[in-house]
């Protein structure tokens, strides 16, 4: 059995105490929203997580059936207005700021990652139409995407192309009435077909007849499953069909579809041949969302692991029995179990705090900071989500490997986040290849400056000085690694490519170190007057110290690996592998 | 028709309640507080009556510290129209609550008041009955079904022997049981809108009521720890133990 309780205390800490609250929303309102989302996640979504995983989706005569209970849960979700939560009030949305919206997203991901895919994809489609669609398309489609009556998808991948979309072949032929006929095959389309909504709005990348070759010749089209009638209700069935659904390792209740478009009617979104620009606005927010998926799974797995470690009896504490009246001590007394639990906790709370910082900067309109941190949030959070889920399984031993407790589901569900929306290798290349050199390193300074001045400010602090010193060493390594990549990578791009993944992790660990130091500072200040909350702040301080002493030193190893360069990596001939 | 629904702020039902070390009560500092679940059912029922066109206005009332306004907001987010907070730091007992509610009833003139049958913190199960007596209104307690027709409220009550149906002449007090309905999830737009709904704050003195406690709490203790069980070898031994040790048969 999986159990999930929304970590509302820590969420409030991140939102209010660490980052100063959500813009224009009083604390009592954000708390009511978080409470309501928590109730929905725990009471409605979480109970369907394991049953949805076991049942999976079924394809019957071109129709996809979601697992039992998903339709009812979606109705509650939609009627509660949650599909509209982050959408613009101009289109009927609730306009929640990112700093609140990301916390709501996390709860949904913790409770039921598969379920979250459906509204998640709709939001991506909403975003592309809201930013790039014509007024006519917005009038016709946005209201129903926002209120959840209809769902959406993003159709990028084809059998011969994934990461390199320049290879895509789906064709769009202009029609006299201004519409287009879309023909081609798409694969890996999340929520591509399902029974949750009366209509599905596909956003499809395709080539116009006069398109230049490669990535510069791709346009974006809106292709509805049912063409809306004059009154806006679903009318004629459009020319696309779901030919298969994938059998996957995880997120089995999310329908991953193969879609075949055969002269389907579509409408151009944005300018001809500028589809990638439109797609990228969608992709950046989707990448942050995938990072939050990693965080959500990490939290759920951590909760499961703690509950088990408290009750599972095995062996005696090394320093002497702690529960002599029991036949053995609970495993939470053992140092190695504590290593796992504290690692999980440090990653989870650290990612929540870091995600909160990024969300706060996005709310403040700091697009450059968002651009820099997007690959880090996506890759770091999803890597750590998977590592955390794996530790969660380890705490359970054999009982984690079998299905009964649901711990192995977290491992399987977490794994996809490292792959989709650009693999984590692609994220690392985005960081070193695009974000570091952009504007002569200006993006980078948006992170380096606050971190270095904060470390300096805490250096003499009687309680935090040691932590600040540890962070200072790691930050020094990050600066040196950055300089090396800038110097060597300029002359030889393979050097930058060889360093990318280690560099992203190094960057991410320093970023987590920064938010942990800040968390420790806040906790220390609140502790004297904390009363019933003292335990919470004390745990923050201890976890911060664990992070600095036991996790952050990994940066030294990463730095050494980056410094070694590409030599051994590129030397071996392909045939020798 | 106006309906008044009192909502109480209590320790959330998910929280494991701990007794304060000095034995004066239970620990509430840093503890998650929520609306009493029976009151949630009362609010839901009022909203359903409004959706049926029977009720025109729902007033949510909470009595206690300033933070009780949050509980009123929850009711407003579910669908109540406005709130009244009777603010006091004094300990409130059922008789004082009933008197304060009577004063509000005289001021607001509702035809119906729906209350939770009891609050999950002290499990008193008294306020509704006391209020009905003070007002001289009809009462239908432990309701599992409510139908309003003109001036008559038909209430199905959950009693020990089964179900009892009573017809009440309005104005009336109804207290809710668990099976009356399943409260809705507050929707995000309604949570946002609830911010704009008015909450009036009054003090007990404004209502001419002295809320001073009539009962004195001597001591609060945790229930005794459950003893470990024992295994018996045979049915005969079990029966013998039940007879001689447990003395239940």
CSV table of N, CA and C in Angstrom, one decimal, chain A residues 26 29 35-36 39 43-44 79-81 85 94 96, chain B residues 13-14 29 32 40 185-189 191-192 195:
chain,number,residue,atom,x,y,z
A,26,UNK,N,-2.5,36.7,-0.5
A,26,UNK,CA,-2.2,36.6,1.0
A,26,UNK,C,-2.0,35.2,1.4
A,29,UNK,N,-4.8,32.7,1.8
A,29,UNK,CA,-5.4,32.2,0.5
A,29,UNK,C,-4.5,31.1,-0.1
A,35,UNK,N,-4.2,23.5,0.8
A,35,UNK,CA,-5.0,22.5,1.6
A,35,UNK,C,-5.9,21.8,0.6
A,36,UNK,N,-6.6,22.6,-0.2
A,36,UNK,CA,-7.6,22.0,-1.2
A,36,UNK,C,-6.9,21.0,-2.1
A,39,UNK,N,-5.9,17.8,-0.4
A,39,UNK,CA,-7.1,16.9,-0.2
A,39,UNK,C,-7.4,16.2,-1.5
A,43,UNK,N,-7.0,12.2,-1.4
A,43,UNK,CA,-8.2,11.5,-1.3
A,43,UNK,C,-8.7,10.9,-2.7
A,44,UNK,N,-8.3,11.7,-3.7
A,44,UNK,CA,-8.9,11.3,-5.1
A,44,UNK,C,-7.8,10.6,-5.9
A,79,UNK,N,-14.0,19.7,-12.4
A,79,UNK,CA,-15.0,20.5,-11.7
A,79,UNK,C,-14.4,21.4,-10.6
A,80,UNK,N,-13.3,20.9,-10.1
A,80,UNK,CA,-12.6,21.7,-9.0
A,80,UNK,C,-11.9,22.9,-9.6
A,81,UNK,N,-11.8,23.0,-10.9
A,81,UNK,CA,-11.1,24.1,-11.6
A,81,UNK,C,-9.6,24.0,-11.6
A,85,UNK,N,-5.8,26.1,-13.3
A,85,UNK,CA,-5.1,26.8,-12.2
A,85,UNK,C,-4.0,27.7,-12.7
A,94,UNK,N,-7.2,30.6,-13.6
A,94,UNK,CA,-7.2,31.2,-12.3
A,94,UNK,C,-5.9,32.0,-12.1
A,96,UNK,N,-2.8,31.3,-11.2
A,96,UNK,CA,-1.9,31.1,-10.0
A,96,UNK,C,-0.5,31.4,-10.4
B,13,UNK,N,-8.7,15.8,11.6
B,13,UNK,CA,-9.0,14.4,12.0
B,13,UNK,C,-7.8,13.5,11.7
B,14,UNK,N,-6.8,14.0,10.8
B,14,UNK,CA,-5.7,13.1,10.5
B,14,UNK,C,-4.6,13.2,11.6
B,29,UNK,N,-0.6,23.8,19.6
B,29,UNK,CA,0.4,24.6,19.0
B,29,UNK,C,1.1,23.9,17.8
B,32,UNK,N,-2.2,21.0,12.8
B,32,UNK,CA,-3.1,21.4,11.7
B,32,UNK,C,-4.5,21.4,12.2
B,40,UNK,N,-18.8,20.1,8.2
B,40,UNK,CA,-18.7,20.1,6.8
B,40,UNK,C,-19.9,19.5,6.1
B,185,UNK,N,-15.6,18.7,-2.7
B,185,UNK,CA,-14.2,19.3,-2.7
B,185,UNK,C,-14.4,20.8,-3.1
B,186,UNK,N,-13.8,21.7,-2.3
B,186,UNK,CA,-13.8,23.1,-2.6
B,186,UNK,C,-13.1,23.3,-3.9
B,187,UNK,N,-13.7,24.0,-4.9
B,187,UNK,CA,-13.1,24.2,-6.2
B,187,UNK,C,-12.2,25.5,-6.1
B,188,UNK,N,-11.2,25.4,-7.0
B,188,UNK,CA,-10.2,26.5,-7.0
B,188,UNK,C,-10.9,27.9,-7.2
B,189,UNK,N,-11.8,28.0,-8.2
B,189,UNK,CA,-12.4,29.3,-8.4
B,189,UNK,C,-13.2,29.8,-7.2
B,191,UNK,N,-12.6,29.0,-4.0
B,191,UNK,CA,-11.6,29.4,-3.0
B,191,UNK,C,-11.2,30.9,-3.2
B,192,UNK,N,-11.0,31.2,-4.5
B,192,UNK,CA,-10.6,32.6,-4.9
B,192,UNK,C,-11.7,33.5,-4.6
B,195,UNK,N,-12.6,34.8,-0.9
B,195,UNK,CA,-11.9,35.9,-0.4
B,195,UNK,C,-12.7,37.2,-0.4
